[in-house]
PDB file of C-alpha atoms in Angstrom:
ATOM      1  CA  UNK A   1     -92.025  13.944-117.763  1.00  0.00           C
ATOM      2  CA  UNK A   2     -90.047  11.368-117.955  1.00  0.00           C
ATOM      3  CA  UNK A   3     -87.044  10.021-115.773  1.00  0.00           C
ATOM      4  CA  UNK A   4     -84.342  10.151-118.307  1.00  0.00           C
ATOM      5  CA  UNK A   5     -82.793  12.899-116.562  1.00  0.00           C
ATOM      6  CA  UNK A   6     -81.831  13.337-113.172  1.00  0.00           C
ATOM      7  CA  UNK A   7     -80.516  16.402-111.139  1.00  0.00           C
ATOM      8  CA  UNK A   8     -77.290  15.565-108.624  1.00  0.00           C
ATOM      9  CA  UNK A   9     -75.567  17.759-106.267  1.00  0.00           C
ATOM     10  CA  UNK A  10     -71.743  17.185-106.256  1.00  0.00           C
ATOM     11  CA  UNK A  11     -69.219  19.596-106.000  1.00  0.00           C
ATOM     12  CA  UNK A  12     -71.351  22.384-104.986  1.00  0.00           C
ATOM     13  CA  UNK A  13     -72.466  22.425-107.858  1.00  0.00           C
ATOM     14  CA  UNK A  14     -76.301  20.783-109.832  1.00  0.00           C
ATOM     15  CA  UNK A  15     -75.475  18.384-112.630  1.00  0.00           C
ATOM     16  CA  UNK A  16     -78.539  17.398-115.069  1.00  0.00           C
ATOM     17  CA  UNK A  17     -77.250  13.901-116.129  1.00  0.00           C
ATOM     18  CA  UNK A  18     -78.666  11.918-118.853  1.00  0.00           C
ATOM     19  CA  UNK A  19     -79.627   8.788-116.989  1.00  0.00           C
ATOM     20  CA  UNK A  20     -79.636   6.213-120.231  1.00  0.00           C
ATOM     21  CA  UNK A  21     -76.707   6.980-121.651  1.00  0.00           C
ATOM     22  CA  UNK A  22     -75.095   3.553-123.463  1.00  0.00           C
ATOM     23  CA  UNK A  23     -71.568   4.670-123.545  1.00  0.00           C
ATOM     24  CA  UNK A  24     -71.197   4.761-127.477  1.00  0.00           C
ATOM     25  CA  UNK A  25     -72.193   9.038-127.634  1.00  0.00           C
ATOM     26  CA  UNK A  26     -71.227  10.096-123.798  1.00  0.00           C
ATOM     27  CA  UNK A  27     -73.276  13.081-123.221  1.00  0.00           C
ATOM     28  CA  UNK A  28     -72.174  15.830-120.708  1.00  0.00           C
ATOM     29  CA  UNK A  29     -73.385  16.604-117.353  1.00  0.00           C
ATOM     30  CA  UNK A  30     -75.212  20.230-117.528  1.00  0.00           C
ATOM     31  CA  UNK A  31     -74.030  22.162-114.853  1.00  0.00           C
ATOM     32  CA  UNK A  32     -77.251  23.904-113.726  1.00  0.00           C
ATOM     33  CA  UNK A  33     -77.354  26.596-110.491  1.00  0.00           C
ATOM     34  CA  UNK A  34     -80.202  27.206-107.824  1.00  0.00           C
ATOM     35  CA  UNK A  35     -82.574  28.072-109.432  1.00  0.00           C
ATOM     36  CA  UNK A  36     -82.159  26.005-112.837  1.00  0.00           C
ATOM     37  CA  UNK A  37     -82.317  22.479-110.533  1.00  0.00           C
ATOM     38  CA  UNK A  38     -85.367  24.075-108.327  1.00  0.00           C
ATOM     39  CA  UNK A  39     -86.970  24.639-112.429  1.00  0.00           C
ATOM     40  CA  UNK A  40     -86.266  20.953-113.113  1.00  0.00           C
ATOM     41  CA  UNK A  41     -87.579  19.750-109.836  1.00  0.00           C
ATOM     42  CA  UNK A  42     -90.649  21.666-110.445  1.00  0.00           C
ATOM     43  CA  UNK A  43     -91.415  20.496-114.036  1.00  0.00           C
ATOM     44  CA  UNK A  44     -89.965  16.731-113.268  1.00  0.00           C
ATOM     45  CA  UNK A  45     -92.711  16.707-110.873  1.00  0.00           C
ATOM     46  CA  UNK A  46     -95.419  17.878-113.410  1.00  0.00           C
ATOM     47  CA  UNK A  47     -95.425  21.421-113.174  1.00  0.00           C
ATOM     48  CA  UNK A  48     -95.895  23.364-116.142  1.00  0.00           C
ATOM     49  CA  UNK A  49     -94.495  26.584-116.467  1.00  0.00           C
ATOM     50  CA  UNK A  50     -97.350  28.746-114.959  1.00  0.00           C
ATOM     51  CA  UNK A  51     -97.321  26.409-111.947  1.00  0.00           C
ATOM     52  CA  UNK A  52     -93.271  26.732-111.869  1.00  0.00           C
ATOM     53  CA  UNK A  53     -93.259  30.256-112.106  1.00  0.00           C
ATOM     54  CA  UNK A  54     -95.581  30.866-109.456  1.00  0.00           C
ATOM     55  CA  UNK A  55     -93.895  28.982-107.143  1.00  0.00           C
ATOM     56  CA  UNK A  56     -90.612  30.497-108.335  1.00  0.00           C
ATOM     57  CA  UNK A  57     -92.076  33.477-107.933  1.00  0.00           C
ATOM     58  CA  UNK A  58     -92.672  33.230-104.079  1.00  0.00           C
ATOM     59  CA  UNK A  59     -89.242  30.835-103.278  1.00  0.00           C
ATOM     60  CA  UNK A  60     -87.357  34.231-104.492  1.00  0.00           C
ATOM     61  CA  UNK A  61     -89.835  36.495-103.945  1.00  0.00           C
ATOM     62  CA  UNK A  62     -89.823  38.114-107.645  1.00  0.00           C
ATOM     63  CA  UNK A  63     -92.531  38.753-110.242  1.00  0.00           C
ATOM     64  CA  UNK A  64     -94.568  35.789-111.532  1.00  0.00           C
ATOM     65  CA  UNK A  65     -93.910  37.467-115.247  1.00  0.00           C
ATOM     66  CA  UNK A  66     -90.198  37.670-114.474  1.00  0.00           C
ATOM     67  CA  UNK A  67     -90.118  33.659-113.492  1.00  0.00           C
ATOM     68  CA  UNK A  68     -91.872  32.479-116.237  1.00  0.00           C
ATOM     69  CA  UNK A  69     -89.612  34.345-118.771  1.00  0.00           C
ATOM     70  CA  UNK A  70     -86.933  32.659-116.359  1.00  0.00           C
ATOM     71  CA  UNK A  71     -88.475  29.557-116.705  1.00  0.00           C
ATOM     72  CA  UNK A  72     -89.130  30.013-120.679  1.00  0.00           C
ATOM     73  CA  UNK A  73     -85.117  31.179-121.235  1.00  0.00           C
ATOM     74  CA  UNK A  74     -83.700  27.893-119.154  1.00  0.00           C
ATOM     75  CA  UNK A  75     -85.999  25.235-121.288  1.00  0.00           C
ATOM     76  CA  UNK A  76     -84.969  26.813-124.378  1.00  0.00           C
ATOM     77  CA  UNK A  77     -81.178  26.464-123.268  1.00  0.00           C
ATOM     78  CA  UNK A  78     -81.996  22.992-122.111  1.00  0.00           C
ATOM     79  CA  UNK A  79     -83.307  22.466-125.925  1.00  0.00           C
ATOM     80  CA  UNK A  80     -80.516  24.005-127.474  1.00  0.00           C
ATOM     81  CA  UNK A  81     -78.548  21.376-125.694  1.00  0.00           C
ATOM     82  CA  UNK A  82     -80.508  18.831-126.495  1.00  0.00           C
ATOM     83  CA  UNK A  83     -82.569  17.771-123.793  1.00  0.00           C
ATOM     84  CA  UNK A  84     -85.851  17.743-124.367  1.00  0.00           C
ATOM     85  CA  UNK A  85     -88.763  18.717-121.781  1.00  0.00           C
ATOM     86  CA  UNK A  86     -92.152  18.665-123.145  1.00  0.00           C
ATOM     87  CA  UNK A  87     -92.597  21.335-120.908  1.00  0.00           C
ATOM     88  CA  UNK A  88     -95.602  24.061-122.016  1.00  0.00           C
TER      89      UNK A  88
END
């Protein structure tokens, strides 16, 4: 994946900020929670979503099936918004 996007903690909060913005079309911070900036440090660091899941899975201790539809749910959001992964 590529760096264009970073995760930053300020706040309390997770912002996903679009690192090459040029100022003309300023995009919004995504505020993202706990487990949505633990998904984009998994799949920044080359994860894909089986990988992510499983270790998802045993951060929160829940189902491996119930993190990847996690997993699946916040990349489409992230889409919708218009970032986009290239995440499998």
């Amino acid at each position: 994946m590529d760096t264009r996007y970073k995760v930053r903690k300020a706040a309390g909060s997770y912002w996903l900020l679009d690192m090459e913005q040029d100022g003309r079309n300023y995009i919004e911070p995504i505020e993202l929670n706990e487990s949505g900036a633990g998904i984009w440090e998994l799949i920044s660091q080359g994860a894909d979503v089986p990988a992510a899941a499983g270790e998802l899975a045993k951060r929160y201790g829940i189902e491996t099936e119930m993190a990847q539809e996690d997993i699946l749910q916040f990349l489409a959001g992230l889409e919708a918004a218009g970032v986009s992964t290239g995440v499998k």
